[in-house]
GROMACS .gro file of N, CA and C in nm:
model
  270
    1MET      N    1  11.829   8.935   4.899
    1MET     CA    2  11.711   9.001   4.982
    1MET      C    3  11.799   9.160   5.060
    2SER      N    4  11.660   9.231   5.032
    2SER     CA    5  11.719   9.375   5.060
    2SER      C    6  11.659   9.395   5.199
    3MET      N    7  11.762   9.454   5.284
    3MET     CA    8  11.707   9.513   5.441
    3MET      C    9  11.663   9.604   5.480
    4LYS      N   10  11.640   9.724   5.355
    4LYS     CA   11  11.609   9.827   5.356
    4LYS      C   12  11.446   9.840   5.400
    5VAL      N   13  11.394   9.922   5.436
    5VAL     CA   14  11.228   9.935   5.488
    5VAL      C   15  11.220  10.072   5.441
    6GLU      N   16  11.114  10.042   5.387
    6GLU     CA   17  11.040  10.158   5.300
    6GLU      C   18  10.967  10.264   5.462
    7ARG      N   19  11.003  10.391   5.368
    7ARG     CA   20  10.985  10.483   5.494
    7ARG      C   21  10.803  10.534   5.436
    8SER      N   22  10.770  10.561   5.590
    8SER     CA   23  10.643  10.622   5.581
    8SER      C   24  10.628  10.734   5.565
    9SER      N   25  10.500  10.800   5.471
    9SER     CA   26  10.512  10.917   5.440
    9SER      C   27  10.393  10.964   5.584
   10LEU      N   28  10.365  11.109   5.599
   10LEU     CA   29  10.302  11.138   5.717
   10LEU      C   30  10.177  11.097   5.660
   11ASP      N   31  10.099  11.104   5.552
   11ASP     CA   32   9.994  11.070   5.522
   11ASP      C   33   9.940  10.926   5.595
   12GLN      N   34  10.073  10.861   5.537
   12GLN     CA   35  10.036  10.733   5.582
   12GLN      C   36  10.018  10.671   5.735
   13VAL      N   37  10.093  10.752   5.805
   13VAL     CA   38  10.094  10.762   5.958
   13VAL      C   39   9.969  10.807   5.998
   14LYS      N   40   9.940  10.898   5.936
   14LYS     CA   41   9.817  10.942   6.016
   14LYS      C   42   9.717  10.869   5.983
   15LYS      N   43   9.690  10.823   5.871
   15LYS     CA   44   9.593  10.731   5.825
   15LYS      C   45   9.605  10.573   5.932
   16ARG      N   46   9.718  10.551   5.947
   16ARG     CA   47   9.715  10.454   6.049
   16ARG      C   48   9.681  10.466   6.192
   17PHE      N   49   9.731  10.586   6.224
   17PHE     CA   50   9.661  10.641   6.377
   17PHE      C   51   9.486  10.642   6.349
   18GLU      N   52   9.429  10.694   6.223
   18GLU     CA   53   9.269  10.662   6.239
   18GLU      C   54   9.234  10.537   6.253
   19ILE      N   55   9.310  10.452   6.189
   19ILE     CA   56   9.244  10.286   6.184
   19ILE      C   57   9.260  10.271   6.320
   20ASN      N   58   9.380  10.311   6.398
   20ASN     CA   59   9.381  10.212   6.571
   20ASN      C   60   9.306  10.330   6.665
   21LYS      N   61   9.239  10.426   6.620
   21LYS     CA   62   9.150  10.476   6.706
   21LYS      C   63   9.033  10.444   6.652
   22LYS      N   64   9.011  10.428   6.534
   22LYS     CA   65   8.846  10.349   6.496
   22LYS      C   66   8.842  10.215   6.564
   23LYS      N   67   8.949  10.128   6.592
   23LYS     CA   68   8.943  10.005   6.623
   23LYS      C   69   8.882  10.003   6.780
   24MET      N   70   9.000  10.110   6.848
   24MET     CA   71   9.031  10.141   6.973
   24MET      C   72   8.817  10.165   7.036
   25GLU      N   73   8.787  10.280   6.952
   25GLU     CA   74   8.626  10.309   6.935
   25GLU      C   75   8.530  10.185   6.987
   26GLU      N   76   8.567  10.097   6.876
   26GLU     CA   77   8.456   9.989   6.827
   26GLU      C   78   8.481   9.896   6.940
   27LYS      N   79   8.597   9.901   7.003
   27LYS     CA   80   8.618   9.765   7.131
   27LYS      C   81   8.523   9.813   7.247
   28LYS      N   82   8.531   9.995   7.270
   28LYS     CA   83   8.473  10.065   7.372
   28LYS      C   84   8.314  10.016   7.369
   29LYS      N   85   8.239  10.035   7.197
   29LYS     CA   86   8.119   9.980   7.204
   29LYS      C   87   8.082   9.866   7.241
   30GLU      N   88   8.186   9.784   7.242
   30GLU     CA   89   8.135   9.620   7.201
   30GLU      C   90   8.147   9.603   7.394
   31TYR      N   91   8.214   9.657   7.464
   31TYR     CA   92   8.167   9.674   7.599
   31TYR      C   93   8.052   9.672   7.661
   32ASP      N   94   8.032   9.559   7.716
   32ASP     CA   95   7.879   9.547   7.791
   32ASP      C   96   7.856   9.537   7.918
   33ILE      N   97   7.822   9.604   7.983
   33ILE     CA   98   7.798   9.623   8.121
   33ILE      C   99   7.771   9.508   8.220
   34GLU      N  100   7.680   9.474   8.171
   34GLU     CA  101   7.601   9.348   8.201
   34GLU      C  102   7.675   9.211   8.198
   35GLN      N  103   7.714   9.218   8.096
   35GLN     CA  104   7.804   9.070   8.081
   35GLN      C  105   7.956   9.126   8.173
   36ARG      N  106   7.979   9.247   8.171
   36ARG     CA  107   8.130   9.250   8.265
   36ARG      C  108   8.057   9.201   8.426
   37LEU      N  109   7.951   9.273   8.433
   37LEU     CA  110   7.885   9.238   8.589
   37LEU      C  111   7.871   9.065   8.603
   38GLN      N  112   7.804   8.984   8.522
   38GLN     CA  113   7.819   8.860   8.531
   38GLN      C  114   7.939   8.780   8.554
   39GLU      N  115   8.052   8.840   8.453
   39GLU     CA  116   8.189   8.764   8.446
   39GLU      C  117   8.221   8.787   8.597
   40LEU      N  118   8.199   8.961   8.628
   40LEU     CA  119   8.258   8.964   8.834
   40LEU      C  120   8.208   8.840   8.925
   41LYS      N  121   8.062   8.853   8.893
   41LYS     CA  122   7.990   8.768   8.991
   41LYS      C  123   8.068   8.607   8.967
   42GLU      N  124   8.070   8.564   8.849
   42GLU     CA  125   8.146   8.410   8.858
   42GLU      C  126   8.277   8.408   8.883
   43GLU      N  127   8.316   8.512   8.857
   43GLU     CA  128   8.461   8.515   8.954
   43GLU      C  129   8.487   8.501   9.097
   44ASP      N  130   8.384   8.612   9.132
   44ASP     CA  131   8.337   8.576   9.304
   44ASP      C  132   8.323   8.439   9.335
   45GLU      N  133   8.271   8.434   9.267
   45GLU     CA  134   8.183   8.258   9.313
   45GLU      C  135   8.304   8.179   9.352
   46ARG      N  136   8.360   8.189   9.205
   46ARG     CA  137   8.480   8.052   9.225
   46ARG      C  138   8.590   8.090   9.311
   47MET      N  139   8.613   8.206   9.338
   47MET     CA  140   8.694   8.237   9.486
   47MET      C  141   8.677   8.217   9.599
   48ARG      N  142   8.537   8.236   9.637
   48ARG     CA  143   8.452   8.180   9.754
   48ARG      C  144   8.461   8.063   9.762
   49ALA      N  145   8.441   7.975   9.640
   49ALA     CA  146   8.453   7.817   9.618
   49ALA      C  147   8.604   7.804   9.658
   50TYR      N  148   8.702   7.841   9.604
   50TYR     CA  149   8.816   7.800   9.628
   50TYR      C  150   8.842   7.826   9.766
   51ARG      N  151   8.857   7.938   9.821
   51ARG     CA  152   8.902   7.974   9.998
   51ARG      C  153   8.789   7.875  10.079
   52ARG      N  154   8.682   7.828  10.020
   52ARG     CA  155   8.590   7.700  10.093
   52ARG      C  156   8.682   7.633  10.089
   53GLU      N  157   8.708   7.568  10.000
   53GLU     CA  158   8.773   7.422   9.993
   53GLU      C  159   8.902   7.445  10.008
   54LYS      N  160   9.007   7.581  10.050
   54LYS     CA  161   9.125   7.541  10.085
   54LYS      C  162   9.103   7.528  10.254
   55ARG      N  163   8.992   7.583  10.322
   55ARG     CA  164   8.982   7.618  10.449
   55ARG      C  165   8.937   7.449  10.469
   56LYS      N  166   8.861   7.386  10.421
   56LYS     CA  167   8.831   7.274  10.473
   56LYS      C  168   8.947   7.168  10.452
   57ASP      N  169   8.995   7.159  10.335
   57ASP     CA  170   9.164   7.094  10.335
   57ASP      C  171   9.251   7.126  10.469
   58LYS      N  172   9.210   7.225  10.476
   58LYS     CA  173   9.357   7.297  10.591
   58LYS      C  174   9.256   7.211  10.740
   59LYS      N  175   9.118   7.194  10.754
   59LYS     CA  176   9.096   7.129  10.860
   59LYS      C  177   9.109   7.001  10.893
   60ARG      N  178   9.086   6.969  10.749
   60ARG     CA  179   9.116   6.789  10.750
   60ARG      C  180   9.273   6.742  10.752
   61LYS      N  181   9.339   6.805  10.720
   61LYS     CA  182   9.491   6.789  10.709
   61LYS      C  183   9.560   6.838  10.870
   62ALA      N  184   9.504   6.925  10.948
   62ALA     CA  185   9.571   6.962  11.043
   62ALA      C  186   9.532   6.876  11.149
   63PRO      N  187   9.626   6.778  11.229
   63PRO     CA  188   9.608   6.680  11.313
   63PRO      C  189   9.523   6.714  11.462
   64PRO      N  190   9.487   6.636  11.531
   64PRO     CA  191   9.415   6.710  11.686
   64PRO      C  192   9.522   6.784  11.782
   65THR      N  193   9.513   6.866  11.836
   65THR     CA  194   9.625   6.959  11.879
   65THR      C  195   9.623   6.847  12.025
   66GLU      N  196   9.735   6.809  12.060
   66GLU     CA  197   9.738   6.743  12.201
   66GLU      C  198   9.893   6.796  12.234
   67GLU      N  199   9.867   6.837  12.361
   67GLU     CA  200   9.992   6.897  12.416
   67GLU      C  201  10.070   6.769  12.482
   68SER      N  202  10.184   6.751  12.415
   68SER     CA  203  10.278   6.612  12.491
   68SER      C  204  10.378   6.689  12.603
   69ASN      N  205  10.353   6.605  12.694
   69ASN     CA  206  10.435   6.640  12.792
   69ASN      C  207  10.561   6.548  12.814
   70ASP      N  208  10.670   6.649  12.762
   70ASP     CA  209  10.819   6.582  12.735
   70ASP      C  210  10.873   6.569  12.863
   71VAL      N  211  10.811   6.670  12.950
   71VAL     CA  212  10.897   6.704  13.048
   71VAL      C  213  10.846   6.638  13.205
   72ASP      N  214  10.941   6.545  13.287
   72ASP     CA  215  10.918   6.501  13.360
   72ASP      C  216  10.850   6.573  13.499
   73PRO      N  217  10.705   6.534  13.542
   73PRO     CA  218  10.674   6.607  13.629
   73PRO      C  219  10.729   6.634  13.782
   74GLU      N  220  10.852   6.553  13.821
   74GLU     CA  221  10.959   6.557  13.937
   74GLU      C  222  10.996   6.675  13.873
   75MET      N  223  11.080   6.702  13.793
   75MET     CA  224  11.180   6.791  13.719
   75MET      C  225  11.101   6.901  13.722
   76ALA      N  226  11.013   6.909  13.600
   76ALA     CA  227  10.915   7.031  13.659
   76ALA      C  228  10.923   7.120  13.762
   77LYS      N  229  10.877   7.029  13.867
   77LYS     CA  230  10.823   7.059  13.967
   77LYS      C  231  10.965   7.112  14.072
   78LEU      N  232  11.107   7.083  14.035
   78LEU     CA  233  11.199   7.118  14.108
   78LEU      C  234  11.245   7.223  14.070
   79MET      N  235  11.244   7.229  13.915
   79MET     CA  236  11.296   7.391  13.826
   79MET      C  237  11.176   7.490  13.866
   80GLY      N  238  11.056   7.447  13.917
   80GLY     CA  239  10.978   7.551  13.994
   80GLY      C  240  10.848   7.607  13.881
   81PHE      N  241  10.814   7.544  13.803
   81PHE     CA  242  10.688   7.553  13.727
   81PHE      C  243  10.631   7.409  13.696
   82GLY      N  244  10.521   7.427  13.663
   82GLY     CA  245  10.453   7.282  13.666
   82GLY      C  246  10.409   7.223  13.521
   83GLY      N  247  10.440   7.340  13.418
   83GLY     CA  248  10.385   7.320  13.287
   83GLY      C  249  10.410   7.436  13.215
   84PHE      N  250  10.428   7.418  13.050
   84PHE     CA  251  10.442   7.503  12.967
   84PHE      C  252  10.293   7.568  12.941
   85GLY      N  253  10.263   7.720  12.939
   85GLY     CA  254  10.133   7.760  12.899
   85GLY      C  255  10.043   7.736  12.987
   86SER      N  256  10.013   7.705  13.071
   86SER     CA  257   9.944   7.668  13.179
   86SER      C  258   9.941   7.771  13.279
   87SER      N  259   9.802   7.834  13.308
   87SER     CA  260   9.814   7.929  13.425
   87SER      C  261   9.752   7.853  13.569
   88LYS      N  262   9.719   7.751  13.541
   88LYS     CA  263   9.681   7.649  13.668
   88LYS      C  264   9.837   7.619  13.768
   89LYS      N  265   9.810   7.616  13.846
   89LYS     CA  266   9.895   7.588  13.936
   89LYS      C  267   9.865   7.464  14.025
   90LEU      N  268   9.987   7.378  14.007
   90LEU     CA  269   9.944   7.258  14.093
   90LEU      C  270   9.991   7.245  14.228
   0.00000   0.00000   0.00000
């Protein structure tokens, strides 16, 4: 088995470039703006549904917020504050 590669001539390279250029032009012609808009709408709708579902899951997983008062009220009074995050004075 030979490891030598056949060298391409200038004409062969030019022909290959022409073939590749024609392929690219055909792809551009196949591009349909209406089809692309439809794909974008579908993708947008999928993203919206995903975000909506993610928000619903987040709300379901979040436990109800309850402030726990681990600090003894008498100790808090001695320290000079009634509680954390409260602007109400007791």
